[in-house]
Amino acid sequence: MKPYNTADGIETYLTDLDGLHRLIRERQAAYYDRKEALGNFIVQGRAYFDSCGNFGRCTFEHDYRTLLDWMPETLPRVVRPEVLNESLTKLVISYGISYAIPTVDHVCAECGRVWTIADWHDSVAVRGQDHELASFRHVRCDLLRDERESLREIQQIANDAGLEGAFVVPIPTEYDRSGRRTWALLCTPWGDIKVGWRKRVINIDWSDVVERACAGHRYEARERLRSVFDGTELFKNQETTKEQALVHAWSAAKAAEYLREIHSVARDFGR
Ligand SMILES: [Zn+2]
């Protein structure tokens, strides 16, 4: 048996990241060039080598429902998936074969660290405009980058709206649906304006500014203040979703335009 097709043989490749890449190449060549019959193997609980010479990252689920993310740590370095499936009922092993993984020559585009055989799976492929592979980042580095870029974009919108002094504070649990673009509060002297993405629009919510302006006023004065801040009036010519203290902007430029308007009312009537 060829070393790339036995558990003991595969172990000998796992000394470093180069070895893992060599294993990937040799199994590909065995199947695609020489039509050799190959067995399935799970390596490090992270990599799936299938009988058709493919390599992918694998995940484990129970009954298609619960992700078993503790499982990679508990498996032998090399194991046959058939053995796992025999002993664990309802275990679902999935793998995708289009994953790119870093080589020893890659450094994380965010933190500059390199990958090794121990942590190559902690990587996200970064693709360019034409979907070509550009670089890699660690999973956490990738999240941090997205979060920082979101905050930078919100700060830019604030600057463009003339709110350079506004303090941008991320809201810890509020993200867009991708879970990657954080929402933030623009803290201004007149109150906090909540800004964040919702699918393709930027949600702007200035209810805190209205509440502050109204605080301490009696009923009629409050109603008058609410009406000057009313989004359905302020943005009545805009074809977009608007409510009393909320508007959806379809671009960063529109968001800056709306914020400028809200800012101008806040300067006159806020407190
Ligand atoms: Zn990193």
Short mmCIF file of C-alpha atoms and ligand atoms in Angstrom, two decimals:
data_model
loop_
_atom_site.label_atom_id
_atom_site.label_comp_id
_atom_site.label_asym_id
_atom_site.label_seq_id
_atom_site.Cartn_x
_atom_site.Cartn_y
_atom_site.Cartn_z
CA MET A 1 0.00 0.00 0.00
CA LYS A 2 1.17 3.52 -0.78
CA PRO A 3 1.88 5.62 2.34
CA TYR A 4 -0.76 8.19 1.38
CA ASN A 5 -3.37 5.44 1.51
CA THR A 6 -2.82 3.97 4.98
CA ALA A 7 -3.32 5.49 8.42
CA ASP A 8 0.30 4.81 9.46
CA GLY A 9 1.62 6.16 6.18
CA ILE A 10 -0.44 9.35 6.42
CA GLU A 11 0.97 9.94 9.93
CA THR A 12 4.42 10.32 8.38
CA TYR A 13 3.25 13.33 6.35
CA LEU A 14 1.97 15.20 9.38
CA THR A 15 5.29 16.52 10.65
CA ASP A 16 4.74 19.97 9.20
CA LEU A 17 2.44 22.00 6.95
CA ASP A 18 4.54 21.17 3.88
CA GLY A 19 3.86 17.51 4.61
CA LEU A 20 0.12 18.08 4.65
CA HIS A 21 0.32 19.84 1.28
CA ARG A 22 2.44 16.99 -0.07
CA LEU A 23 -0.21 14.52 1.08
CA ILE A 24 -2.90 16.55 -0.70
CA ARG A 25 -0.88 16.63 -3.94
CA GLU A 26 0.12 12.96 -3.87
CA ARG A 27 -3.43 11.73 -3.32
CA GLN A 28 -4.70 14.02 -6.07
CA ALA A 29 -2.11 12.65 -8.48
CA ALA A 30 -2.85 9.06 -7.41
CA TYR A 31 -6.50 9.37 -8.29
CA TYR A 32 -6.59 11.89 -11.12
CA ASP A 33 -3.41 10.81 -12.94
CA ARG A 34 -3.18 7.11 -12.12
CA LYS A 35 -6.75 6.16 -11.20
CA GLU A 36 -5.60 4.43 -8.02
CA ALA A 37 -8.27 3.23 -5.59
CA LEU A 38 -8.08 5.33 -2.43
CA GLY A 39 -9.60 5.01 1.02
CA ASN A 40 -11.33 7.83 2.93
CA PHE A 41 -9.42 9.37 5.83
CA ILE A 42 -10.06 12.08 8.39
CA VAL A 43 -6.85 13.79 9.43
CA GLN A 44 -6.40 15.82 12.63
CA GLY A 45 -10.19 15.84 12.92
CA ARG A 46 -10.09 18.74 10.48
CA ALA A 47 -9.26 17.46 7.02
CA TYR A 48 -11.22 14.99 4.94
CA PHE A 49 -9.42 13.03 2.25
CA ASP A 50 -11.96 11.24 0.10
CA SER A 51 -11.69 8.22 -2.19
CA CYS A 52 -11.64 10.48 -5.27
CA GLY A 53 -8.39 12.25 -4.42
CA ASN A 54 -10.11 15.30 -2.99
CA PHE A 55 -9.26 17.19 0.16
CA GLY A 56 -11.69 19.28 2.19
CA ARG A 57 -12.28 20.66 5.63
CA CYS A 58 -14.65 18.56 7.63
CA THR A 59 -17.24 19.27 10.25
CA PHE A 60 -19.21 16.94 12.50
CA GLU A 61 -22.87 17.14 13.33
CA HIS A 62 -25.29 15.06 15.29
CA ASP A 63 -28.41 14.22 13.31
CA TYR A 64 -27.91 17.24 10.97
CA ARG A 65 -28.71 19.46 13.93
CA THR A 66 -25.99 20.00 16.47
CA LEU A 67 -22.49 20.99 15.45
CA LEU A 68 -20.01 18.83 17.36
CA ASP A 69 -17.18 21.33 17.46
CA TRP A 70 -15.40 19.48 20.27
CA MET A 71 -14.95 16.44 18.11
CA PRO A 72 -11.75 17.32 16.19
CA GLU A 73 -9.84 17.56 19.47
CA THR A 74 -10.88 14.08 20.58
CA LEU A 75 -10.18 12.06 17.42
CA PRO A 76 -7.01 10.14 16.58
CA ARG A 77 -4.70 12.00 14.18
CA VAL A 78 -5.76 9.73 11.33
CA VAL A 79 -9.06 7.87 11.32
CA ARG A 80 -11.33 6.24 8.76
CA PRO A 81 -14.75 7.97 8.58
CA GLU A 82 -16.38 4.56 8.13
CA VAL A 83 -15.12 3.54 11.58
CA LEU A 84 -16.69 6.65 13.15
CA ASN A 85 -19.99 6.12 11.35
CA GLU A 86 -20.13 2.50 12.51
CA SER A 87 -19.66 3.36 16.16
CA LEU A 88 -21.57 6.65 16.36
CA THR A 89 -25.12 6.54 15.09
CA LYS A 90 -26.53 9.76 13.65
CA LEU A 91 -23.05 11.21 13.23
CA VAL A 92 -22.97 13.35 10.08
CA ILE A 93 -19.56 14.10 8.62
CA SER A 94 -19.56 16.89 6.03
CA TYR A 95 -16.76 18.29 3.97
CA GLY A 96 -16.40 20.82 1.19
CA ILE A 97 -13.72 20.31 -1.41
CA SER A 98 -13.22 23.86 -2.68
CA TYR A 99 -11.31 25.07 0.39
CA ALA A 100 -7.92 26.63 0.04
CA ILE A 101 -5.59 26.35 3.02
CA PRO A 102 -2.47 28.37 3.76
CA THR A 103 1.01 27.10 2.96
CA VAL A 104 4.16 27.78 4.98
CA ASP A 105 4.76 30.81 2.76
CA HIS A 106 1.56 32.59 3.77
CA VAL A 107 1.39 35.12 6.57
CA CYS A 108 -1.89 36.34 8.02
CA ALA A 109 -2.86 39.55 6.24
CA GLU A 110 -4.01 40.94 9.57
CA CYS A 111 -1.55 39.87 12.29
CA GLY A 112 1.46 38.71 10.28
CA ARG A 113 1.74 35.33 11.99
CA VAL A 114 2.38 32.16 9.96
CA TRP A 115 0.50 28.88 10.03
CA THR A 116 1.78 25.47 11.06
CA ILE A 117 0.55 21.89 10.89
CA ALA A 118 -1.12 22.51 14.28
CA ASP A 119 -3.33 25.43 13.30
CA TRP A 120 -3.73 25.55 9.48
CA HIS A 121 -7.48 25.02 9.95
CA ASP A 122 -7.72 28.35 11.80
CA SER A 123 -7.69 30.22 8.52
CA VAL A 124 -10.06 32.02 6.19
CA ALA A 125 -9.25 32.42 2.51
CA VAL A 126 -9.42 36.05 1.44
CA ARG A 127 -10.61 36.45 -2.14
CA GLY A 128 -10.09 39.40 -4.43
CA GLN A 129 -12.47 41.16 -6.80
CA ASP A 130 -12.51 38.32 -9.33
CA HIS A 131 -12.76 35.73 -6.59
CA GLU A 132 -9.09 34.82 -6.99
CA LEU A 133 -7.27 33.77 -3.84
CA ALA A 134 -5.56 36.84 -2.41
CA SER A 135 -4.36 35.82 1.06
CA PHE A 136 -5.41 34.23 4.33
CA ARG A 137 -6.42 35.47 7.75
CA HIS A 138 -6.98 33.71 11.07
CA VAL A 139 -10.65 33.28 11.91
CA ARG A 140 -10.46 35.84 14.72
CA CYS A 141 -8.32 38.20 12.65
CA ASP A 142 -10.92 38.04 9.90
CA LEU A 143 -13.72 38.94 12.34
CA LEU A 144 -11.70 41.78 13.86
CA ARG A 145 -10.97 43.16 10.45
CA ASP A 146 -14.64 43.15 9.47
CA GLU A 147 -15.55 44.82 12.73
CA ARG A 148 -12.89 47.49 12.32
CA GLU A 149 -13.90 48.16 8.72
CA SER A 150 -17.55 48.53 9.78
CA LEU A 151 -16.61 51.05 12.44
CA ARG A 152 -14.36 52.88 10.01
CA GLU A 153 -17.20 53.08 7.50
CA ILE A 154 -19.60 54.41 10.14
CA GLN A 155 -17.00 56.97 11.26
CA GLN A 156 -16.58 58.06 7.63
CA ILE A 157 -20.36 58.49 7.27
CA ALA A 158 -20.35 60.59 10.46
CA ASN A 159 -17.46 62.71 9.15
CA ASP A 160 -19.23 63.23 5.84
CA ALA A 161 -22.31 64.34 7.75
CA GLY A 162 -20.32 66.99 9.62
CA LEU A 163 -20.32 64.92 12.81
CA GLU A 164 -16.54 64.56 13.05
CA GLY A 165 -16.71 64.93 16.81
CA ALA A 166 -19.16 62.07 17.23
CA PHE A 167 -17.77 59.16 19.16
CA VAL A 168 -18.34 55.79 17.46
CA VAL A 169 -19.08 52.97 19.91
CA PRO A 170 -19.76 49.41 18.69
CA ILE A 171 -22.86 47.78 20.11
CA PRO A 172 -21.60 44.41 21.41
CA THR A 173 -24.49 42.16 20.40
CA GLU A 174 -25.88 43.93 17.36
CA TYR A 175 -24.71 42.92 13.92
CA ASP A 176 -26.09 42.67 10.43
CA ARG A 177 -27.36 39.28 9.36
CA SER A 178 -23.92 38.08 8.29
CA GLY A 179 -22.92 38.57 11.92
CA ARG A 180 -19.84 40.40 10.74
CA ARG A 181 -20.75 44.06 10.40
CA THR A 182 -21.23 45.55 13.80
CA TRP A 183 -23.81 48.21 14.56
CA ALA A 184 -22.65 51.29 16.39
CA LEU A 185 -23.80 54.29 18.36
CA LEU A 186 -22.76 57.71 17.15
CA CYS A 187 -22.52 59.52 20.44
CA THR A 188 -23.25 63.22 19.95
CA PRO A 189 -23.92 66.04 22.42
CA TRP A 190 -27.63 65.70 21.55
CA GLY A 191 -27.86 61.95 22.13
CA ASP A 192 -26.85 58.66 20.58
CA ILE A 193 -27.74 57.83 16.99
CA LYS A 194 -27.76 54.13 16.19
CA VAL A 195 -26.30 53.22 12.81
CA GLY A 196 -26.00 49.77 11.26
CA TRP A 197 -26.53 47.62 8.18
CA ARG A 198 -29.70 45.71 7.59
CA LYS A 199 -29.27 43.68 4.39
CA ARG A 200 -28.55 46.36 1.76
CA VAL A 201 -29.62 49.43 3.71
CA ILE A 202 -28.07 51.44 6.50
CA ASN A 203 -30.47 51.77 9.40
CA ILE A 204 -30.37 55.14 11.20
CA ASP A 205 -32.25 55.49 14.48
CA TRP A 206 -32.24 58.79 16.36
CA SER A 207 -34.93 58.03 18.97
CA ASP A 208 -32.48 58.78 21.79
CA VAL A 209 -31.97 62.31 20.43
CA VAL A 210 -35.75 62.83 20.36
CA GLU A 211 -36.18 61.46 23.89
CA ARG A 212 -33.51 63.82 25.20
CA ALA A 213 -35.02 66.81 23.42
CA CYS A 214 -38.45 66.00 24.88
CA ALA A 215 -37.30 65.27 28.42
CA GLY A 216 -38.79 67.68 30.94
CA HIS A 217 -41.25 69.21 28.46
CA ARG A 218 -44.99 69.01 28.91
CA TYR A 219 -47.36 67.29 26.54
CA GLU A 220 -47.89 69.93 23.82
CA ALA A 221 -44.26 70.98 23.73
CA ARG A 222 -43.26 67.33 23.48
CA GLU A 223 -45.57 66.79 20.53
CA ARG A 224 -44.12 69.84 18.80
CA LEU A 225 -40.58 68.55 19.34
CA ARG A 226 -41.50 65.09 18.11
CA SER A 227 -42.86 66.61 14.93
CA VAL A 228 -39.70 68.57 14.14
CA PHE A 229 -37.68 65.36 14.49
CA ASP A 230 -40.24 63.26 12.60
CA GLY A 231 -38.52 61.14 9.94
CA THR A 232 -41.68 60.78 7.86
CA GLU A 233 -41.66 64.59 7.47
CA LEU A 234 -37.89 65.16 7.30
CA PHE A 235 -37.50 62.57 4.57
CA LYS A 236 -40.92 62.71 2.96
CA ASN A 237 -39.40 63.18 -0.51
CA GLN A 238 -37.11 60.19 -0.12
CA GLU A 239 -38.27 56.86 -1.51
CA THR A 240 -37.19 54.76 1.38
CA THR A 241 -38.46 53.31 4.66
CA LYS A 242 -38.92 56.04 7.25
CA GLU A 243 -40.54 56.24 10.65
CA GLN A 244 -40.74 58.83 13.42
CA ALA A 245 -37.11 58.41 14.43
CA LEU A 246 -35.77 55.98 11.86
CA VAL A 247 -34.76 55.99 8.22
CA HIS A 248 -33.14 53.51 5.85
CA ALA A 249 -30.31 54.83 3.67
CA TRP A 250 -29.50 52.94 0.48
CA SER A 251 -25.88 54.10 0.37
CA ALA A 252 -23.22 55.61 2.59
CA ALA A 253 -23.70 58.94 0.78
CA LYS A 254 -27.43 58.87 1.54
CA ALA A 255 -26.71 57.95 5.15
CA ALA A 256 -24.43 60.98 5.45
CA GLU A 257 -27.09 63.18 3.84
CA TYR A 258 -29.79 61.98 6.29
CA LEU A 259 -27.48 62.33 9.28
CA ARG A 260 -26.63 65.87 8.24
CA GLU A 261 -30.36 66.66 8.26
CA ILE A 262 -30.90 65.04 11.68
CA HIS A 263 -27.84 66.86 13.00
CA SER A 264 -29.18 70.18 11.79
CA VAL A 265 -32.52 69.65 13.60
CA ALA A 266 -30.67 68.48 16.72
CA ARG A 267 -28.59 71.67 16.73
CA ASP A 268 -31.74 73.78 16.69
CA PHE A 269 -34.03 71.72 18.93
CA GLY A 270 -31.93 69.12 20.72
CA ARG A 271 -30.44 69.32 24.17
ZN ZN B 1 -3.97 36.57 12.11
#
